[in-house]
Tab-separated table of C-alpha atoms and ligand atoms in Angstrom:
chain	number	residue	atom	x	y	z
A	1	UNK	CA	-26.889	-20.189	-2.341
A	2	UNK	CA	-23.204	-21.197	-1.957
A	3	UNK	CA	-22.418	-21.759	1.645
A	4	UNK	CA	-19.001	-20.383	2.998
A	5	UNK	CA	-16.574	-22.730	4.528
A	6	UNK	CA	-16.270	-21.166	7.998
A	7	UNK	CA	-13.178	-23.184	9.124
A	8	UNK	CA	-11.129	-21.290	6.563
A	9	UNK	CA	-12.040	-17.962	8.097
A	10	UNK	CA	-9.937	-16.107	10.995
A	11	UNK	CA	-11.819	-14.880	14.058
A	12	UNK	CA	-11.589	-11.346	12.579
A	13	UNK	CA	-13.139	-12.490	9.333
A	14	UNK	CA	-15.897	-14.200	11.215
A	15	UNK	CA	-16.628	-11.107	13.032
A	16	UNK	CA	-16.901	-9.124	9.823
A	17	UNK	CA	-19.310	-11.788	8.470
A	18	UNK	CA	-21.400	-11.555	11.562
A	19	UNK	CA	-22.097	-7.996	10.820
A	20	UNK	CA	-24.805	-8.877	8.557
A	21	UNK	CA	-26.813	-10.747	11.277
A	22	UNK	CA	-26.637	-7.581	13.692
A	23	UNK	CA	-25.344	-9.628	16.615
A	24	UNK	CA	-22.601	-8.676	19.141
A	25	UNK	CA	-19.041	-9.208	17.795
A	26	UNK	CA	-18.092	-11.403	20.861
A	27	UNK	CA	-19.990	-14.261	19.345
A	28	UNK	CA	-17.276	-14.360	16.462
A	29	UNK	CA	-14.674	-15.336	19.140
A	30	UNK	CA	-16.958	-18.014	20.776
A	31	UNK	CA	-17.617	-19.574	17.224
A	32	UNK	CA	-13.954	-19.464	16.349
A	33	UNK	CA	-13.034	-21.216	19.532
A	34	UNK	CA	-15.598	-24.003	18.981
A	35	UNK	CA	-14.396	-24.859	15.644
A	36	UNK	CA	-11.008	-25.700	17.207
A	37	UNK	CA	-12.605	-27.552	20.174
A	38	UNK	CA	-14.353	-30.423	18.368
A	39	UNK	CA	-17.812	-28.826	17.700
A	40	UNK	CA	-18.726	-29.376	14.113
A	41	UNK	CA	-22.375	-28.406	13.900
A	42	UNK	CA	-23.882	-24.967	14.562
A	43	UNK	CA	-26.698	-26.702	16.611
A	44	UNK	CA	-24.147	-27.744	19.151
A	45	UNK	CA	-23.004	-24.160	19.609
A	46	UNK	CA	-25.678	-23.784	22.395
A	47	UNK	CA	-24.652	-20.647	23.979
A	48	UNK	CA	-25.531	-18.881	20.763
A	49	UNK	CA	-29.183	-17.549	20.241
A	50	UNK	CA	-31.162	-20.157	18.302
A	51	UNK	CA	-31.945	-17.696	15.459
A	52	UNK	CA	-28.231	-17.006	15.080
A	53	UNK	CA	-27.514	-20.715	14.871
A	54	UNK	CA	-30.076	-21.195	12.148
A	55	UNK	CA	-28.764	-18.132	10.204
A	56	UNK	CA	-25.211	-19.558	10.552
A	57	UNK	CA	-26.352	-22.965	9.168
A	58	UNK	CA	-27.957	-21.256	6.279
A	59	UNK	CA	-24.811	-19.184	5.381
A	60	UNK	CA	-21.938	-21.501	6.428
A	61	UNK	CA	-20.809	-25.041	6.550
A	62	UNK	CA	-18.367	-26.840	8.803
A	63	UNK	CA	-16.005	-29.130	6.979
A	64	UNK	CA	-15.795	-32.381	9.127
A	65	UNK	CA	-12.935	-34.829	9.232
A	66	UNK	CA	-13.756	-38.448	8.263
A	67	UNK	CA	-11.252	-41.204	9.047
A	68	UNK	CA	-11.355	-44.307	7.185
A	69	UNK	CA	-8.254	-46.111	8.374
A	70	UNK	CA	-5.357	-45.860	10.908
A	71	UNK	CA	-2.748	-48.017	11.960
A	72	UNK	CA	-0.435	-47.634	15.150
A	73	UNK	CA	2.977	-48.851	15.583
A	74	UNK	CA	3.569	-51.326	18.367
A	75	UNK	CA	7.133	-50.405	18.619
A	76	UNK	CA	6.853	-46.470	19.140
A	77	UNK	CA	3.157	-45.443	19.123
A	78	UNK	CA	3.489	-43.717	15.814
A	79	UNK	CA	-0.213	-43.522	14.288
A	80	UNK	CA	-0.823	-43.250	10.497
A	81	UNK	CA	-4.251	-41.973	9.366
A	82	UNK	CA	-6.002	-42.102	6.262
A	83	UNK	CA	-8.732	-39.512	5.867
A	84	UNK	CA	-11.565	-39.089	3.173
A	85	UNK	CA	-12.253	-35.595	2.018
A	86	UNK	CA	-15.738	-34.445	0.885
A	87	UNK	CA	-15.075	-35.380	-2.818
A	88	UNK	CA	-13.969	-38.738	-1.956
A	89	UNK	CA	-10.196	-38.041	-2.217
A	90	UNK	CA	-7.671	-39.283	0.357
A	91	UNK	CA	-5.386	-37.622	2.544
A	92	UNK	CA	-2.772	-39.114	4.818
A	93	UNK	CA	-1.382	-37.788	8.084
A	94	UNK	CA	1.234	-39.287	10.584
A	95	UNK	CA	1.295	-38.887	14.327
A	96	UNK	CA	4.772	-39.185	15.799
A	97	UNK	CA	5.333	-39.229	19.553
A	98	UNK	CA	8.384	-37.891	21.138
A	99	UNK	CA	9.577	-37.354	24.680
A	100	UNK	CA	9.296	-33.700	23.972
A	101	UNK	CA	5.794	-33.812	22.691
A	102	UNK	CA	3.487	-34.967	19.959
A	103	UNK	CA	4.364	-34.041	16.247
A	104	UNK	CA	1.815	-34.246	13.369
A	105	UNK	CA	3.160	-34.771	9.908
A	106	UNK	CA	0.488	-33.386	7.549
A	107	UNK	CA	-0.349	-33.320	3.918
A	108	UNK	CA	-0.907	-30.091	2.030
A	109	UNK	CA	-2.092	-31.323	-1.540
A	110	UNK	CA	-4.040	-34.413	-2.852
A	111	UNK	CA	-1.165	-36.070	-4.759
A	112	UNK	CA	1.877	-34.007	-5.807
A	113	UNK	CA	3.101	-32.779	-9.113
A	114	UNK	CA	6.908	-32.480	-8.239
A	115	UNK	CA	7.811	-35.930	-9.521
A	116	UNK	CA	10.768	-36.546	-7.121
A	117	UNK	CA	12.153	-40.018	-8.291
A	118	UNK	CA	12.455	-41.470	-4.671
A	119	UNK	CA	9.001	-40.396	-3.403
A	120	UNK	CA	5.862	-42.422	-3.037
A	121	UNK	CA	3.516	-39.416	-2.934
A	122	UNK	CA	4.160	-38.316	-6.392
A	123	UNK	CA	3.588	-41.520	-8.189
A	124	UNK	CA	-0.171	-41.145	-8.808
A	125	UNK	CA	0.199	-37.586	-9.866
A	126	UNK	CA	-1.418	-34.591	-8.662
A	127	UNK	CA	-5.172	-34.112	-8.078
A	128	UNK	CA	-5.795	-30.756	-6.422
A	129	UNK	CA	-4.673	-28.386	-3.532
A	130	UNK	CA	-6.171	-29.054	-0.195
A	131	UNK	CA	-8.224	-26.414	1.316
A	132	UNK	CA	-7.417	-24.645	4.754
A	133	UNK	CA	-10.069	-26.553	6.707
A	134	UNK	CA	-9.029	-29.821	5.220
A	135	UNK	CA	-5.572	-29.089	6.458
A	136	UNK	CA	-6.906	-28.144	9.809
A	137	UNK	CA	-9.006	-31.134	10.192
A	138	UNK	CA	-5.915	-33.448	10.072
A	139	UNK	CA	-4.880	-31.919	13.430
A	140	UNK	CA	-8.554	-31.798	14.865
A	141	UNK	CA	-9.195	-35.310	13.960
A	142	UNK	CA	-5.829	-36.683	15.539
A	143	UNK	CA	-6.515	-34.757	18.743
A	144	UNK	CA	-10.028	-35.916	19.201
A	145	UNK	CA	-9.075	-39.403	18.450
A	146	UNK	CA	-6.390	-39.536	20.980
A	147	UNK	CA	-8.352	-37.658	23.553
A	148	UNK	CA	-10.709	-40.550	23.930
A	149	UNK	CA	-8.035	-42.385	25.773
A	150	UNK	CA	-5.756	-39.535	26.789
A	151	UNK	CA	-8.030	-36.517	27.842
A	152	UNK	CA	-4.897	-34.043	27.974
A	153	UNK	CA	-3.507	-35.043	24.568
A	154	UNK	CA	-2.366	-32.130	22.390
A	155	UNK	CA	-0.282	-31.801	19.342
A	156	UNK	CA	2.434	-29.348	19.848
A	157	UNK	CA	4.600	-29.850	16.707
A	158	UNK	CA	3.536	-29.811	13.042
A	159	UNK	CA	5.767	-30.794	10.204
A	160	UNK	CA	4.442	-30.210	6.587
A	161	UNK	CA	6.247	-33.129	5.313
A	162	UNK	CA	3.149	-35.339	4.326
A	163	UNK	CA	1.839	-35.508	0.840
A	164	UNK	CA	2.274	-32.575	-1.394
A	165	UNK	CA	4.382	-29.414	-1.894
A	166	UNK	CA	3.426	-26.848	0.579
A	167	UNK	CA	4.868	-23.878	-1.489
A	168	UNK	CA	2.753	-25.018	-4.401
A	169	UNK	CA	-0.275	-24.298	-2.300
A	170	UNK	CA	1.041	-21.266	-0.901
A	171	UNK	CA	-1.812	-19.044	0.114
A	172	UNK	CA	-3.868	-21.834	1.700
A	173	UNK	CA	-0.810	-23.014	3.598
A	174	UNK	CA	0.108	-19.595	5.016
A	175	UNK	CA	-3.343	-19.041	6.066
A	176	UNK	CA	-3.582	-22.488	7.709
A	177	UNK	CA	-0.345	-21.823	9.630
A	178	UNK	CA	-1.619	-18.510	11.022
A	179	UNK	CA	-4.727	-20.178	12.138
A	180	UNK	CA	-3.124	-23.133	13.933
A	181	UNK	CA	-0.752	-20.520	15.580
A	182	UNK	CA	-3.667	-18.281	16.755
A	183	UNK	CA	-4.057	-18.484	20.620
A	184	UNK	CA	-7.849	-19.301	20.170
A	185	UNK	CA	-7.200	-21.760	17.340
A	186	UNK	CA	-4.752	-24.842	18.157
A	187	UNK	CA	-2.178	-22.282	19.634
A	188	UNK	CA	0.739	-24.117	18.206
A	189	UNK	CA	3.935	-22.136	18.467
A	190	UNK	CA	5.411	-21.136	15.216
A	191	UNK	CA	8.659	-22.245	16.537
A	192	UNK	CA	7.409	-25.739	16.653
A	193	UNK	CA	6.297	-25.753	12.956
A	194	UNK	CA	8.478	-26.852	10.259
A	195	UNK	CA	7.571	-26.403	6.474
A	196	UNK	CA	9.414	-28.657	4.024
A	197	UNK	CA	9.878	-27.727	0.366
A	198	UNK	CA	11.538	-29.378	-2.487
A	199	UNK	CA	13.100	-26.017	-3.368
A	200	UNK	CA	10.472	-23.674	-4.961
A	201	UNK	CA	12.857	-20.747	-4.855
A	202	UNK	CA	10.599	-18.014	-5.842
A	203	UNK	CA	8.216	-19.017	-3.209
A	204	UNK	CA	10.953	-19.036	-0.564
A	205	UNK	CA	11.549	-15.566	-1.341
A	206	UNK	CA	7.817	-14.730	-0.695
A	207	UNK	CA	7.843	-16.769	2.577
A	208	UNK	CA	10.761	-14.558	4.052
A	209	UNK	CA	8.266	-11.629	4.085
A	210	UNK	CA	5.580	-13.416	5.973
A	211	UNK	CA	7.241	-12.778	9.291
A	212	UNK	CA	6.675	-16.389	10.468
A	213	UNK	CA	9.201	-17.792	13.013
A	214	UNK	CA	8.876	-21.316	11.537
A	215	UNK	CA	11.576	-23.703	10.469
A	216	UNK	CA	12.180	-23.970	6.800
A	217	UNK	CA	13.419	-27.407	5.695
A	218	UNK	CA	14.805	-27.756	2.197
A	219	UNK	CA	14.820	-31.099	0.469
A	220	UNK	CA	18.272	-31.023	-1.115
A	221	UNK	CA	19.126	-34.555	-1.635
A	222	UNK	CA	22.113	-33.892	-4.000
A	223	UNK	CA	25.039	-31.623	-4.127
A	224	UNK	CA	25.232	-30.891	-7.803
A	225	UNK	CA	22.906	-29.949	-10.494
A	226	UNK	CA	23.306	-33.029	-12.615
A	227	UNK	CA	22.393	-35.445	-9.845
A	228	UNK	CA	19.827	-33.277	-8.388
A	229	UNK	CA	18.013	-32.906	-11.744
A	230	UNK	CA	18.008	-36.506	-12.266
A	231	UNK	CA	16.315	-37.021	-8.894
A	232	UNK	CA	14.147	-33.878	-8.599
A	233	UNK	CA	12.529	-32.258	-11.573
A	234	UNK	CA	12.190	-29.036	-9.770
A	235	UNK	CA	15.900	-28.542	-10.076
A	236	UNK	CA	15.568	-27.940	-13.733
A	237	UNK	CA	13.413	-24.769	-12.876
A	238	UNK	CA	15.424	-23.672	-9.854
A	239	UNK	CA	18.859	-24.905	-9.958
A	240	UNK	CA	21.024	-25.268	-6.869
A	241	UNK	CA	22.645	-21.834	-7.209
A	242	UNK	CA	19.279	-20.192	-7.312
A	243	UNK	CA	17.905	-22.176	-4.579
A	244	UNK	CA	20.816	-21.692	-2.139
A	245	UNK	CA	20.706	-17.944	-2.908
A	246	UNK	CA	17.011	-17.823	-1.921
A	247	UNK	CA	18.048	-19.738	1.306
A	248	UNK	CA	20.780	-17.560	2.139
A	249	UNK	CA	18.622	-14.492	1.641
A	250	UNK	CA	15.953	-16.218	3.811
A	251	UNK	CA	18.457	-16.821	6.788
A	252	UNK	CA	19.683	-13.328	6.507
A	253	UNK	CA	16.184	-11.638	6.492
A	254	UNK	CA	14.731	-14.000	9.283
A	255	UNK	CA	17.694	-15.156	11.292
A	256	UNK	CA	16.351	-18.625	11.178
A	257	UNK	CA	18.477	-21.624	10.558
A	258	UNK	CA	17.558	-23.654	7.572
A	259	UNK	CA	17.354	-27.350	7.717
A	260	UNK	CA	18.512	-29.290	4.612
A	261	UNK	CA	17.048	-32.776	4.165
A	262	UNK	CA	19.242	-35.289	2.446
A	263	UNK	CA	18.013	-38.785	1.793
A	264	UNK	CA	20.860	-41.125	1.553
A	265	UNK	CA	20.405	-43.513	-1.412
A	266	UNK	CA	23.045	-46.236	-1.700
A	267	UNK	CA	25.478	-45.636	-4.550
A	268	UNK	CA	23.610	-42.731	-5.892
A	269	UNK	CA	24.073	-39.689	-3.545
A	270	UNK	CA	25.849	-41.182	-0.608
A	271	UNK	CA	29.538	-41.331	-1.937
A	272	UNK	CA	32.306	-39.346	-0.069
A	273	UNK	CA	32.819	-37.270	-2.983
A	274	UNK	CA	29.065	-36.213	-2.757
A	275	UNK	CA	29.631	-35.445	1.028
A	276	UNK	CA	32.599	-33.183	0.189
A	277	UNK	CA	30.750	-31.316	-2.546
A	278	UNK	CA	27.831	-30.951	0.009
A	279	UNK	CA	30.133	-29.497	2.546
A	280	UNK	CA	31.645	-27.113	0.135
A	281	UNK	CA	28.283	-26.043	-1.020
A	282	UNK	CA	26.940	-25.262	2.544
A	283	UNK	CA	30.045	-23.877	4.027
A	284	UNK	CA	29.325	-20.703	6.123
A	285	UNK	CA	25.537	-21.131	5.882
A	286	UNK	CA	23.339	-20.790	8.912
A	287	UNK	CA	22.118	-24.360	8.397
A	288	UNK	CA	21.717	-27.895	9.685
A	289	UNK	CA	21.761	-31.167	7.710
A	290	UNK	CA	19.288	-33.936	8.353
A	291	UNK	CA	20.424	-37.237	6.911
A	292	UNK	CA	17.375	-39.623	6.178
A	293	UNK	CA	18.353	-43.190	5.078
A	294	UNK	CA	15.983	-43.422	2.230
A	295	UNK	CA	12.793	-45.208	2.764
A	296	UNK	CA	12.564	-47.978	0.306
A	297	UNK	CA	9.365	-47.891	-1.727
A	298	UNK	CA	8.101	-50.587	-4.207
A	299	UNK	CA	7.891	-48.170	-7.093
A	300	UNK	CA	11.735	-47.867	-7.540
A	301	UNK	CA	14.835	-49.742	-6.860
A	302	UNK	CA	16.482	-47.219	-4.663
A	303	UNK	CA	18.077	-48.726	-1.592
A	304	UNK	CA	19.039	-47.317	1.727
A	305	UNK	CA	22.912	-46.534	2.394
A	306	UNK	CA	24.821	-48.857	4.318
A	307	UNK	CA	25.597	-48.025	7.974
A	308	UNK	CA	29.296	-47.590	7.019
A	309	UNK	CA	28.428	-45.235	4.042
A	310	UNK	CA	26.231	-43.165	6.381
A	311	UNK	CA	28.902	-42.962	8.932
A	312	UNK	CA	31.580	-41.811	6.350
A	313	UNK	CA	29.148	-39.251	4.916
A	314	UNK	CA	28.359	-37.874	8.403
A	315	UNK	CA	31.825	-37.601	9.391
A	316	UNK	CA	32.961	-35.796	6.288
A	317	UNK	CA	30.108	-33.166	7.006
A	318	UNK	CA	31.024	-32.721	10.650
A	319	UNK	CA	34.749	-32.662	9.970
A	320	UNK	CA	33.895	-29.474	7.708
A	321	UNK	CA	31.927	-27.966	10.682
A	322	UNK	CA	28.502	-28.661	9.207
A	323	UNK	CA	25.864	-29.260	11.718
A	324	UNK	CA	24.441	-32.698	10.960
A	325	UNK	CA	22.096	-35.348	12.378
A	326	UNK	CA	20.599	-38.570	11.155
A	327	UNK	CA	16.881	-38.764	11.572
A	328	UNK	CA	15.577	-41.377	13.876
A	329	UNK	CA	13.357	-43.836	12.122
A	330	UNK	CA	9.747	-44.101	13.717
A	331	UNK	CA	7.005	-46.194	12.677
A	332	UNK	CA	9.037	-48.798	10.701
A	333	UNK	CA	6.690	-51.561	11.458
A	334	UNK	CA	3.732	-49.709	9.833
A	335	UNK	CA	5.421	-48.275	6.883
A	336	UNK	CA	4.981	-44.698	8.313
A	337	UNK	CA	6.570	-42.905	5.396
A	338	UNK	CA	3.986	-40.811	3.697
A	339	UNK	CA	2.320	-41.626	0.567
A	340	UNK	CA	2.102	-45.419	0.905
A	341	UNK	CA	-1.337	-45.764	2.616
A	342	UNK	CA	-2.921	-43.600	0.133
A	343	UNK	CA	-1.160	-45.275	-2.765
A	344	UNK	CA	-2.591	-48.659	-1.474
A	345	UNK	CA	-6.046	-47.383	-1.340
A	346	UNK	CA	-5.903	-45.912	-4.803
A	347	UNK	CA	-4.477	-49.086	-6.162
A	348	UNK	CA	-7.299	-51.060	-4.669
A	349	UNK	CA	-9.997	-48.692	-5.963
A	350	UNK	CA	-8.606	-49.289	-9.541
A	351	UNK	CA	-8.880	-53.014	-9.575
B	1	LIG	N1	7.144	-31.503	-0.842
B	1	LIG	C1	7.856	-31.266	0.310
B	1	LIG	C2	7.264	-31.899	1.512
B	1	LIG	C3	6.854	-33.385	1.340
B	1	LIG	S1	8.159	-34.703	1.332
B	1	LIG	C4	9.460	-31.576	0.154
B	1	LIG	O1	9.717	-32.092	-0.954
B	1	LIG	O2	10.192	-31.191	0.945
B	1	LIG	C5	8.810	-34.647	2.900
B	1	LIG	C6	10.163	-35.205	2.996
B	1	LIG	O3	10.453	-36.589	2.686
B	1	LIG	C7	11.272	-34.503	1.921
B	1	LIG	O4	12.403	-34.244	2.348
B	1	LIG	C8	11.195	-35.607	0.979
B	1	LIG	O5	12.232	-35.354	-0.044
B	1	LIG	C9	11.444	-36.793	1.786
B	1	LIG	N2	11.039	-38.039	1.000
B	1	LIG	C10	10.293	-38.258	0.021
B	1	LIG	N3	10.442	-39.611	-0.192
B	1	LIG	C11	11.166	-40.260	0.497
B	1	LIG	C12	11.928	-41.430	0.662
B	1	LIG	N4	11.514	-42.512	-0.218
B	1	LIG	N5	12.764	-41.665	1.596
B	1	LIG	C13	13.205	-40.579	2.411
B	1	LIG	N6	12.641	-39.420	2.365
B	1	LIG	C14	11.809	-39.165	1.287
């Protein structure tokens, strides 16, 4: 018999599943809670009747997180984790530590098919979507790891900015977000969750109907179609006008400000002319621009904008009354940008 992945179920779904064992419904809530509190065998759910534990083991399995590598920055405590999944694939996650709390940068797919030219995650191509429980396990593992030395540790912010395109794994990602938000799950507030997309406009339209108070980040990186299509193939499918129309619709419907990500690449998209075009494009929108000096990766020759170019770019935007910040770099000494640890492992496996 094929066993069901219990971590992919909500408390309500577990309750429905339990009906076939004719046991009281409150056990569903207990089981659900344990799954988020580091219990990864039915045997260890000791408050349940023995018979039920064995019935559960026959019908369900608990996906376990397995870490194979981690590295912590001496500068700022950023930790980068590499996990193995049950089919031997790798997943990468990063823990970022801020004064206001702990943020986990999570992956949503094994590899990525989006092909952005500046991104390390997409270079080895796409393998498969991650399951709901694999996504959950990234948080579970990081919390368990840190609690060994800091008993009160908890992740309070989640950003879907690791490997993969979250809106290309739409159903699993939405389910995952609702589960981590559930009070008996990890209880992470929707307002502390950011979902980043390369611009899958039709899915942005779906997302606005989910009634989630999360922050939508859109990776823009260029202010015109010619440049954007040369950097991001998705732009050929959903050009800027279509993407921004979906974004405007999203902010109208949800009242939530969109965060536009813009990686500054020297001589490519960081000119004053690009800044002016960007300001014109975003004028009047409920948004914020997050500038990221590009992370240099060995697979291409893109280099980071000079401090001077960053300053000029920022000033042009703020003079046009666009809300703009530059992302603080964390984990510089451990190469914390996503995709790089997994790439290294894959390369080693090949040789
Ligand atoms: N697929 C999603 C989320 C993953 S990438 C997306 O495209 O938004 C997370 C963020 O990192 C995106 O804004 C992406 O464009 C950016 N990014 C990728 N490679 C980068 C690099 N080398 N330097 C700076 N930012 C990069």
